[in-house]
Short mmCIF file of C-alpha atoms and ligand atoms in Angstrom, two decimals:
data_model
loop_
_atom_site.label_atom_id
_atom_site.label_comp_id
_atom_site.label_asym_id
_atom_site.label_seq_id
_atom_site.Cartn_x
_atom_site.Cartn_y
_atom_site.Cartn_z
CA MET A 963 62.53 56.07 60.20
CA LEU A 964 65.99 56.17 61.47
CA LEU A 965 68.89 53.73 61.74
CA THR A 966 72.17 54.82 63.32
CA ILE A 967 75.48 52.87 63.39
CA ALA A 968 78.26 53.96 65.63
CA THR A 969 81.73 52.67 66.34
CA THR A 970 84.56 53.50 68.70
CA HIS A 971 87.07 51.59 66.60
CA ARG A 972 90.16 53.71 66.14
CA PRO A 973 90.17 55.66 63.84
CA ALA A 974 86.38 55.67 64.07
CA THR A 975 85.99 57.42 60.84
CA ASP A 976 87.04 54.17 59.08
CA LEU A 977 83.27 53.45 59.33
CA GLY A 978 82.87 55.92 56.40
CA PHE A 979 85.15 53.70 54.27
CA LEU A 980 83.29 50.52 55.23
CA LEU A 981 79.89 52.04 54.46
CA HIS A 982 81.25 53.63 51.38
CA LYS A 983 79.74 56.95 52.39
CA HIS A 984 81.91 60.00 53.08
CA PRO A 985 81.51 61.30 56.71
CA GLY A 986 81.77 64.87 55.50
CA ARG A 987 78.73 64.76 53.15
CA VAL A 988 75.01 64.49 53.42
CA GLN A 989 73.85 62.22 50.58
CA ALA A 990 70.39 61.32 49.31
CA PHE A 991 69.29 58.28 47.37
CA ASP A 992 66.06 57.77 45.45
CA LEU A 993 64.32 54.56 46.17
CA ALA A 994 61.03 53.13 44.81
CA PHE A 995 59.05 54.25 47.84
CA GLY A 996 60.77 57.56 48.83
CA LYS A 997 64.19 58.88 49.69
CA ALA A 998 67.08 57.60 51.86
CA HIS A 999 69.46 60.19 53.39
CA VAL A 1000 72.86 59.24 54.80
CA PHE A 1001 74.74 61.65 57.16
CA TYR A 1002 77.04 61.52 60.07
CA PRO A 1003 75.88 63.21 63.37
CA ARG A 1004 79.49 62.66 64.65
CA ALA A 1005 82.66 61.77 62.85
CA ASP A 1006 85.99 62.00 64.64
CA GLU A 1007 88.90 59.75 65.72
CA GLU A 1008 87.18 58.39 68.82
CA CYS A 1009 83.64 57.95 67.67
CA CYS A 1010 81.82 57.90 64.37
CA VAL A 1011 78.02 57.70 63.96
CA ALA A 1012 76.35 57.16 60.63
CA ALA A 1013 72.73 57.75 60.19
CA LEU A 1014 70.29 56.30 57.57
CA LEU A 1015 67.17 58.28 57.54
CA LEU A 1016 64.29 56.95 55.48
CA ASP A 1017 61.71 59.28 54.13
CA VAL A 1018 58.94 57.06 52.83
CA ASP A 1019 56.39 58.74 50.62
CA PRO A 1020 53.00 57.43 51.43
CA VAL A 1021 51.55 58.86 48.26
CA GLU A 1022 54.16 57.23 46.14
CA LEU A 1023 53.43 53.96 47.93
CA VAL A 1024 49.76 54.12 47.14
CA ARG A 1025 50.42 55.10 43.48
CA GLY A 1026 52.81 52.29 43.48
CA LYS A 1027 55.70 51.31 41.33
CA ARG A 1028 54.98 47.71 41.02
CA ARG A 1029 55.23 46.11 37.63
CA ASP A 1030 51.69 44.77 37.99
CA GLY A 1031 50.46 48.38 38.30
CA ARG A 1032 49.10 47.85 41.82
CA GLY A 1033 50.03 50.20 44.56
CA LEU A 1034 52.35 48.96 47.26
CA LEU A 1035 49.82 49.86 49.85
CA VAL A 1036 46.08 50.35 49.69
CA ASP A 1037 45.57 53.64 51.48
CA TYR A 1038 47.26 56.83 52.42
CA VAL A 1039 46.85 56.53 56.20
CA ASN A 1040 49.25 53.94 57.45
CA ASP A 1041 52.22 53.58 59.70
CA ARG A 1042 54.72 52.83 56.92
CA PRO A 1043 56.34 56.20 56.68
CA TYR A 1044 57.10 56.20 60.44
CA VAL A 1045 58.20 52.77 61.40
CA ALA A 1046 61.24 50.52 60.74
CA SER A 1047 59.86 47.94 58.28
CA SER A 1048 61.03 45.97 55.27
CA PHE A 1049 61.43 49.35 53.48
CA LEU A 1050 64.36 49.83 55.87
CA SER A 1051 65.80 46.52 54.83
CA VAL A 1052 65.51 47.42 51.20
CA ALA A 1053 67.28 50.71 51.90
CA ILE A 1054 70.04 48.91 53.69
CA ALA A 1055 70.53 46.59 50.70
CA GLN A 1056 70.48 49.45 48.25
CA VAL A 1057 72.33 52.26 50.01
CA PHE A 1058 74.90 50.06 51.85
CA ALA A 1059 75.18 47.34 49.18
CA SER A 1060 78.87 46.89 49.30
CA ALA A 1061 79.08 47.03 53.19
CA LEU A 1062 76.30 44.40 53.35
CA GLY A 1063 78.17 42.39 50.79
CA GLY A 1064 81.31 42.58 52.78
CA ARG A 1065 83.27 44.60 50.33
CA SER A 1066 85.39 47.69 50.93
CA LYS A 1067 87.75 49.21 48.40
CA GLU A 1068 89.66 51.35 50.93
CA ARG A 1069 89.61 49.16 54.04
CA PRO A 1070 89.37 45.52 52.77
CA GLU A 1071 91.35 44.39 55.83
CA LEU A 1072 88.54 45.67 58.16
CA VAL A 1073 85.67 43.86 56.41
CA ASP A 1074 85.93 40.61 58.50
CA VAL A 1075 87.13 42.24 61.69
CA ALA A 1076 84.92 42.27 64.70
CA LEU A 1077 84.47 46.04 65.55
CA PRO A 1078 82.81 47.66 68.54
CA LEU A 1079 79.46 48.65 67.00
CA GLU A 1080 76.33 50.12 68.30
CA ALA A 1081 73.14 50.29 66.24
CA THR A 1082 69.88 52.04 67.04
CA VAL A 1083 66.63 51.52 65.28
CA ALA A 1084 63.81 53.87 66.06
CA ALA A 1085 60.15 52.85 65.99
CA LEU A 1086 60.56 49.19 65.43
CA PRO A 1087 57.17 47.48 65.27
CA CYS A 1088 57.32 44.65 67.59
CA ARG A 1089 54.18 42.53 67.86
CA GLY A 1090 55.87 39.87 69.90
CA GLY A 1091 56.97 42.44 72.52
CA GLU A 1092 60.33 42.77 74.16
CA THR A 1093 60.75 39.05 74.67
CA LEU A 1094 60.70 38.53 70.98
CA LEU A 1095 63.37 41.35 70.43
CA ARG A 1096 65.59 39.63 72.91
CA ARG A 1097 65.02 36.10 71.53
CA LEU A 1098 66.00 37.42 68.15
CA PHE A 1099 69.05 39.52 68.94
CA GLU A 1100 70.53 38.10 72.04
CA PRO A 1101 71.53 34.75 70.54
CA LEU A 1102 73.53 36.76 68.04
CA GLY A 1103 75.70 38.08 70.86
CA TYR A 1104 74.25 41.51 71.28
CA CYS A 1105 73.71 43.45 74.42
CA VAL A 1106 70.12 44.59 73.81
CA THR A 1107 68.51 47.72 75.22
CA ILE A 1108 64.93 48.44 74.65
CA HIS A 1109 63.23 51.80 75.07
CA GLY A 1110 59.63 52.92 74.59
CA ASP A 1111 56.31 51.63 75.95
CA ASP A 1112 56.81 53.78 79.14
CA ASP A 1113 53.29 55.18 78.73
CA ASP A 1114 50.25 53.53 80.22
CA GLU A 1115 49.13 52.99 76.67
CA PRO A 1116 51.06 49.93 75.46
CA SER A 1117 52.65 50.58 72.13
CA ARG A 1118 53.52 48.32 69.32
CA TYR A 1119 56.67 50.16 68.73
CA ARG A 1120 60.09 50.15 70.50
CA ASN A 1121 63.37 51.93 70.11
CA LEU A 1122 66.14 49.33 70.01
CA THR A 1123 69.89 49.64 70.73
CA LEU A 1124 72.26 46.75 69.94
CA GLN A 1125 75.76 46.69 71.17
CA GLY A 1126 78.27 44.13 70.05
CA GLU A 1127 81.72 43.39 68.54
CA LEU A 1128 81.23 41.98 65.14
CA PRO A 1129 81.98 42.69 61.43
CA LEU A 1130 79.86 45.53 60.06
CA ALA A 1131 78.53 43.25 57.24
CA GLN A 1132 77.11 40.91 59.86
CA LEU A 1133 75.33 43.64 61.72
CA LEU A 1134 73.74 44.84 58.52
CA ALA A 1135 72.73 41.29 57.60
CA HIS A 1136 71.06 40.82 61.05
CA LEU A 1137 69.08 44.00 60.58
CA TYR A 1138 68.26 43.28 56.94
CA VAL A 1139 66.65 39.94 57.88
CA LEU A 1140 65.34 40.66 61.41
CA ILE A 1141 63.60 44.09 60.89
CA PRO A 1142 60.96 42.58 58.53
CA VAL A 1143 60.55 39.60 60.92
CA LEU A 1144 59.62 41.99 63.69
CA ASP A 1145 57.37 43.97 61.54
CA ASN A 1146 55.47 40.90 60.27
CA ASP A 1147 53.42 43.22 58.02
CA LYS A 1148 53.00 42.85 54.29
CA HIS A 1149 56.35 42.93 52.39
CA TYR A 1150 55.67 43.91 48.87
CA TRP A 1151 58.91 42.28 47.85
CA VAL A 1152 58.44 38.71 48.91
CA GLY A 1153 58.81 36.32 46.06
CA ASP A 1154 61.06 33.42 45.14
CA ALA A 1155 64.15 35.62 44.93
CA GLU A 1156 63.58 36.30 48.64
CA VAL A 1157 64.54 32.74 49.51
CA GLU A 1158 67.96 33.26 47.91
CA LYS A 1159 68.38 36.63 49.57
CA LEU A 1160 67.51 35.18 52.96
CA VAL A 1161 69.95 32.33 52.53
CA ALA A 1162 72.58 34.67 51.22
CA ARG A 1163 72.29 37.19 53.99
CA GLY A 1164 71.28 34.78 56.75
CA GLY A 1165 73.26 31.68 55.76
CA ASP A 1166 75.92 31.39 58.29
CA TRP A 1167 74.30 32.76 61.43
CA LEU A 1168 70.70 31.97 60.71
CA ALA A 1169 71.44 28.30 60.20
CA SER A 1170 72.34 27.91 63.82
CA HIS A 1171 69.99 30.52 65.39
CA PRO A 1172 67.66 29.01 67.92
CA GLU A 1173 64.73 30.91 66.36
CA ARG A 1174 65.76 29.90 62.77
CA ASP A 1175 62.41 28.41 61.79
CA PHE A 1176 60.43 31.23 63.25
CA ILE A 1177 62.61 33.88 61.51
CA THR A 1178 62.44 32.06 58.19
CA ARG A 1179 58.67 31.73 58.33
CA ARG A 1180 58.05 35.30 59.30
CA TYR A 1181 60.54 36.73 56.96
CA LEU A 1182 58.88 34.82 54.16
CA ARG A 1183 55.47 36.01 55.43
CA HIS A 1184 54.23 32.64 56.38
CA ARG A 1185 54.33 31.32 52.85
CA SER A 1186 55.02 27.76 53.93
CA SER A 1187 56.37 26.48 50.62
CA LEU A 1188 58.96 29.24 50.46
CA ALA A 1189 59.78 28.85 54.08
CA THR A 1190 60.21 25.13 53.69
CA GLN A 1191 62.47 25.64 50.80
CA ALA A 1192 64.63 28.11 52.73
CA LEU A 1193 64.79 25.90 55.76
CA ALA A 1194 65.95 22.95 53.69
CA GLN A 1195 68.64 25.18 52.17
CA LEU A 1196 69.76 26.51 55.68
CA ALA A 1197 69.83 23.00 56.95
CA ASP A 1198 72.27 22.20 54.17
CA GLU A 1199 74.51 25.09 55.12
CA GLN A 1200 74.58 23.93 58.73
CA SER A 1201 75.61 20.55 57.62
CA ASP A 1202 78.78 21.98 56.17
CA GLU A 1203 79.96 22.85 59.66
CA GLU A 1204 78.74 19.99 61.64
CA PRO A 1205 77.97 16.77 59.80
CA LEU A 1206 74.69 15.48 61.21
CA ALA A 1207 74.33 11.89 62.20
CA PRO A 1208 71.80 9.84 60.40
CA GLY A 1209 68.43 9.64 62.18
CA VAL A 1210 67.70 6.96 64.54
CA ASN A 1211 64.26 5.36 64.59
CA VAL A 1212 62.14 4.43 67.56
CA ASP A 1213 63.83 1.09 67.99
CA GLY A 1214 67.23 2.63 68.18
CA GLU A 1215 68.29 1.41 64.81
CA THR A 1216 69.63 3.55 62.16
CA ALA A 1217 66.63 4.67 60.26
CA GLY A 1218 67.31 3.69 56.69
CA PRO A 1219 68.98 5.81 54.15
CA GLU A 1220 66.28 8.51 53.92
CA THR A 1221 66.47 10.06 57.35
CA PRO A 1222 69.41 12.23 57.77
CA VAL A 1223 68.40 14.49 60.67
CA ARG A 1224 68.10 17.51 58.45
CA LEU A 1225 65.28 15.96 56.43
CA ASN A 1226 63.54 15.15 59.68
CA ASP A 1227 64.02 18.80 60.74
CA ALA A 1228 62.71 20.13 57.45
CA ARG A 1229 59.65 17.87 57.84
CA MET A 1230 58.89 18.91 61.35
CA ALA A 1231 59.40 22.64 60.42
CA ALA A 1232 57.12 22.22 57.43
CA VAL A 1233 54.37 20.62 59.45
CA ALA A 1234 54.80 23.00 62.33
CA GLY A 1235 54.61 25.91 59.83
CA VAL A 1236 51.27 24.83 58.33
CA LEU A 1237 49.88 24.28 61.87
CA ARG A 1238 51.08 27.68 62.96
CA ASP A 1239 49.64 29.47 59.88
CA SER A 1240 46.43 27.77 60.36
CA GLY A 1241 45.82 29.30 63.73
CA ALA A 1242 45.01 25.85 65.15
CA ALA A 1243 45.23 25.63 68.93
CA ARG A 1244 44.33 22.01 69.76
CA ILE A 1245 46.40 19.55 67.88
CA LEU A 1246 46.53 15.80 67.41
CA ASP A 1247 49.86 14.20 66.51
CA LEU A 1248 48.73 10.79 65.20
CA GLY A 1249 51.63 8.26 65.28
CA CYS A 1250 53.58 10.69 67.29
CA GLY A 1251 56.66 8.38 67.67
CA GLU A 1252 59.26 9.84 69.91
CA GLY A 1253 57.51 13.20 70.06
CA ARG A 1254 59.65 15.11 67.64
CA LEU A 1255 56.76 17.18 66.30
CA ILE A 1256 55.43 17.87 69.84
CA ARG A 1257 58.87 19.18 70.75
CA GLU A 1258 58.71 21.47 67.81
CA LEU A 1259 55.38 22.74 68.74
CA LEU A 1260 55.75 23.23 72.49
CA PRO A 1261 57.64 26.49 72.37
CA PHE A 1262 54.62 28.21 70.75
CA PRO A 1263 51.82 29.31 73.20
CA GLN A 1264 49.48 29.22 70.19
CA PHE A 1265 49.19 25.43 70.68
CA LYS A 1266 47.19 25.15 73.80
CA GLU A 1267 46.73 21.41 73.80
CA ILE A 1268 48.80 18.82 71.96
CA VAL A 1269 47.77 15.15 72.07
CA GLY A 1270 50.23 12.53 70.78
CA VAL A 1271 48.86 9.10 69.94
CA ASP A 1272 50.92 6.02 69.10
CA ALA A 1273 50.36 2.33 68.91
CA SER A 1274 53.69 1.44 70.60
CA VAL A 1275 53.81 1.83 74.26
CA ARG A 1276 57.57 1.73 74.24
CA THR A 1277 57.57 4.62 71.83
CA ILE A 1278 55.25 6.57 74.04
CA GLU A 1279 57.57 6.09 77.00
CA ILE A 1280 60.54 7.31 74.96
CA ALA A 1281 58.42 10.37 73.97
CA ALA A 1282 57.49 11.14 77.62
CA ARG A 1283 61.16 10.88 78.62
CA ARG A 1284 62.43 13.04 75.67
CA LEU A 1285 59.83 15.67 76.32
CA LYS A 1286 60.67 15.54 79.99
CA LEU A 1287 56.95 15.47 80.65
CA GLY A 1288 57.55 14.68 84.37
CA ARG A 1289 59.69 17.74 84.77
CA LEU A 1290 57.77 20.48 82.89
CA PRO A 1291 56.25 23.15 85.02
CA GLY A 1292 52.53 22.49 85.71
CA ALA A 1293 50.84 24.64 83.04
CA GLN A 1294 53.30 23.40 80.38
CA GLN A 1295 52.82 19.83 81.32
CA ASP A 1296 48.97 20.18 81.09
CA ARG A 1297 49.36 21.14 77.40
CA VAL A 1298 50.62 17.74 76.33
CA THR A 1299 48.91 14.34 76.57
CA LEU A 1300 50.25 11.11 75.26
CA LEU A 1301 47.79 8.42 74.46
CA HIS A 1302 48.22 4.75 73.59
CA GLY A 1303 45.92 3.93 70.70
CA ALA A 1304 45.57 2.56 67.26
CA LEU A 1305 44.69 4.74 64.34
CA THR A 1306 42.68 2.05 62.66
CA TYR A 1307 39.87 1.84 65.29
CA ARG A 1308 37.42 4.62 66.01
CA ASP A 1309 38.60 6.51 69.13
CA ARG A 1310 36.34 9.10 70.70
CA ARG A 1311 39.22 10.71 72.47
CA LEU A 1312 40.28 12.10 69.14
CA GLU A 1313 37.18 14.10 68.45
CA GLY A 1314 36.88 17.89 68.71
CA TYR A 1315 40.44 18.97 67.77
CA ASP A 1316 41.40 21.72 65.30
CA ALA A 1317 44.08 19.88 63.44
CA ALA A 1318 45.80 16.52 63.11
CA ALA A 1319 49.31 15.76 61.81
CA VAL A 1320 50.00 12.30 60.64
CA VAL A 1321 53.81 12.44 59.93
CA GLU A 1322 55.40 9.44 58.24
CA VAL A 1323 52.74 7.03 59.59
CA ILE A 1324 50.53 5.86 56.72
CA GLU A 1325 53.40 3.92 55.04
CA HIS A 1326 53.45 1.74 58.23
CA LEU A 1327 49.86 0.74 57.80
CA ASP A 1328 48.79 -2.36 56.08
CA PRO A 1329 47.21 -1.18 52.75
CA ALA A 1330 44.03 -3.21 53.68
CA ARG A 1331 43.75 -1.11 56.83
CA LEU A 1332 44.01 2.30 55.09
CA ARG A 1333 40.29 2.69 54.62
CA ALA A 1334 39.80 2.12 58.42
CA PHE A 1335 42.46 4.77 59.11
CA GLU A 1336 40.78 7.21 56.75
CA LYS A 1337 37.47 6.87 58.59
CA VAL A 1338 39.02 7.18 61.95
CA VAL A 1339 40.65 10.51 60.99
CA PHE A 1340 38.50 12.07 58.37
CA GLN A 1341 35.04 10.77 59.29
CA PHE A 1342 35.11 10.48 63.04
CA ALA A 1343 37.89 12.65 64.52
CA ARG A 1344 37.22 15.13 61.70
CA PRO A 1345 39.51 18.18 62.52
CA ARG A 1346 39.21 20.96 59.97
CA LEU A 1347 42.80 20.56 59.04
CA VAL A 1348 44.77 17.26 58.48
CA ILE A 1349 48.46 17.08 57.44
CA VAL A 1350 49.82 13.85 56.03
CA THR A 1351 53.35 13.28 55.10
CA THR A 1352 54.91 10.13 53.50
CA PRO A 1353 57.98 9.22 51.53
CA ASN A 1354 58.05 9.88 47.78
CA ARG A 1355 59.22 6.58 46.25
CA GLU A 1356 60.37 8.24 43.10
CA TYR A 1357 63.17 9.93 45.13
CA ASN A 1358 64.62 6.63 46.40
CA VAL A 1359 66.91 6.19 43.28
CA LEU A 1360 68.88 9.19 44.61
CA PHE A 1361 69.77 7.36 47.78
CA ASP A 1362 73.08 5.56 47.01
CA ALA A 1363 72.79 3.36 49.95
CA LEU A 1364 69.36 2.01 48.97
CA PRO A 1365 69.31 -1.01 46.62
CA ALA A 1366 66.77 -0.70 43.78
CA ASP A 1367 63.27 -1.71 44.59
CA ARG A 1368 63.86 -1.60 48.34
CA LEU A 1369 61.81 0.57 50.64
CA ARG A 1370 63.39 3.11 53.00
CA HIS A 1371 62.57 1.18 56.21
CA ALA A 1372 61.91 -2.45 56.97
CA ASP A 1373 58.62 -1.58 58.64
CA HIS A 1374 57.20 0.40 55.62
CA ARG A 1375 54.37 -1.59 53.99
CA PHE A 1376 54.40 0.63 50.89
CA GLU A 1377 55.94 3.83 49.53
CA TRP A 1378 54.00 5.89 47.02
CA THR A 1379 55.04 7.90 43.97
CA ARG A 1380 53.71 11.42 43.82
CA ALA A 1381 50.83 10.29 41.60
CA GLU A 1382 49.88 7.46 43.82
CA PHE A 1383 49.84 9.69 46.85
CA ALA A 1384 47.81 12.34 45.04
CA GLU A 1385 45.32 9.72 43.84
CA TRP A 1386 44.76 8.48 47.38
CA ALA A 1387 44.63 11.93 48.92
CA ASP A 1388 42.33 13.42 46.26
CA ARG A 1389 39.95 10.48 46.70
CA VAL A 1390 40.01 10.84 50.58
CA ALA A 1391 39.39 14.50 50.31
CA ALA A 1392 36.41 13.93 47.95
CA ASP A 1393 34.94 11.21 50.04
CA TRP A 1394 35.03 13.13 53.26
CA GLY A 1395 34.45 16.78 52.14
CA TYR A 1396 38.01 18.05 52.33
CA THR A 1397 40.22 19.79 49.74
CA ALA A 1398 43.79 18.53 49.40
CA THR A 1399 46.75 20.59 48.53
CA TYR A 1400 50.39 19.37 48.14
CA GLN A 1401 53.69 20.64 49.29
CA PRO A 1402 57.11 19.28 48.77
CA VAL A 1403 59.40 18.80 51.79
CA GLY A 1404 63.17 18.67 51.48
CA GLU A 1405 65.31 19.42 48.58
CA VAL A 1406 63.29 19.03 45.36
CA ASP A 1407 64.93 17.06 42.54
CA GLU A 1408 63.82 18.24 39.11
CA THR A 1409 62.97 14.78 37.88
CA HIS A 1410 62.18 12.82 40.99
CA GLY A 1411 60.57 15.55 43.17
CA PRO A 1412 61.06 15.97 46.88
CA PRO A 1413 62.20 13.28 49.31
CA THR A 1414 58.97 13.73 51.40
CA GLN A 1415 55.59 14.61 50.13
CA MET A 1416 53.01 16.43 52.26
CA ALA A 1417 49.25 16.75 51.70
CA VAL A 1418 47.31 19.36 53.55
CA PHE A 1419 43.50 18.63 53.82
CA GLU A 1420 41.19 21.39 54.83
CA ARG A 1421 37.41 21.54 55.13
N1 SAH B 2729 55.40 10.90 63.54
C1 SAH B 2729 56.65 10.45 64.13
C2 SAH B 2729 56.92 8.90 64.03
C3 SAH B 2729 56.84 8.31 62.68
S1 SAH B 2729 57.27 6.54 62.78
C4 SAH B 2729 57.84 11.20 63.38
O1 SAH B 2729 57.65 11.62 62.30
O2 SAH B 2729 58.89 11.29 64.07
C5 SAH B 2729 55.61 5.84 62.66
C6 SAH B 2729 54.95 5.80 64.00
O3 SAH B 2729 53.59 5.29 63.71
C7 SAH B 2729 55.53 4.80 64.86
O4 SAH B 2729 55.80 5.48 66.17
C8 SAH B 2729 54.53 3.68 65.03
O5 SAH B 2729 54.52 3.18 66.34
C9 SAH B 2729 53.23 4.52 64.82
N2 SAH B 2729 52.16 3.66 64.23
C10 SAH B 2729 52.29 2.70 63.27
N3 SAH B 2729 51.04 2.14 63.03
C11 SAH B 2729 50.17 2.67 63.94
C12 SAH B 2729 48.79 2.56 64.18
N4 SAH B 2729 48.07 1.70 63.50
N5 SAH B 2729 48.30 3.32 65.16
C13 SAH B 2729 48.97 4.26 65.79
N6 SAH B 2729 50.34 4.44 65.59
C14 SAH B 2729 50.89 3.68 64.61
#
């Protein structure tokens, strides 16, 4: 697999100082999965091209160098040696460590300068096709050219050229994060440290990328808890630049202390992540409010049908307006239905769906009506996946603006501790033949836990 980086900055050979690799030499580096070679097909005043050639050793991969003694891959015949995958990212991080970190001994003044750069990546696996390539790179300001797939036989691989004016460290960071996103194959190196790496490499540009959530989830290989954690951290970064207004609830009032927009965002991203990973196509959003979750789900064709249900007609009207339901193209519009209904009465319209999300709703129900709600969802509607989120009361002490013993919102009938939520959810799961697992949403406090708690019920 081959990555080239070219510049026409004058003198172009400064690229060698920025990459910390001499243009006159061919160098080789040993990596856990093979060898990386760095050389310069061209290096003069006008133009300098650096090449990183990765020679992945499939035998080495199978034998493996993992600490747990298992191979990195299970068989010898695979595409790994020939495609740009997470191995290329690892090579970038190891071979061009100082350039990626924005350090240069000889040319420190050039580190933050936008240079005319052109990168090519050969044999980039690209399951989402060209549209995905463009969605990932164009928002970063690149002129994107894609080659390959000229044959009748459609190919998973593309050759990509990116042209732009930007600091070299940024280009490397974009590649480092987005190549594994495109590959979407197993990264043997995904673990908790990856969250930090992603935030470190992605921080500034990823926080405002329109595909931020998708990139984060793919990069972290659909591990929802990791993705949620990273999204929460990225949301924090974004808030450094533009302070986000506190959330506004359905009645147009400020929504209590707990709802800064970024917690809302993290919540929607977490729920959408679980739904996406589940493969569900027909979704119920129970207590859909203004349609925030629906808006989050709409861009993904996976969700063929989304039904929002709410007890408040006024809220449904707001949702319809916000989602621009009247103005969506026909096929898009057909995917969304908004229903007026109460979740405490059996409703046959809710039967036959793959998944239901109940986001920040149960705490609005009278405790005496919870049993009725349970039956409506778990006994009658009975989707194979149900996601329930609710505030974690233990976290309330961390909200300065919230007097002790007050709930986060005037309309909340209760707020549960983690133990209370788990007790309810475990019992519901047992009664109706589901298993419940728990995931934190938002920044987790060591003592008090996350601001929002989420239970995922599956049967
Ligand atoms: N899920 C949305 C809205 C949460 S606010 C979001 O996270 O943005 C709670 C919503 O539940 C309100 O819109 C309220 O009208 C709705 N709701 C409360 N009790 C309900 C009931 N019994 N049946 C249906 N909807 C209800």
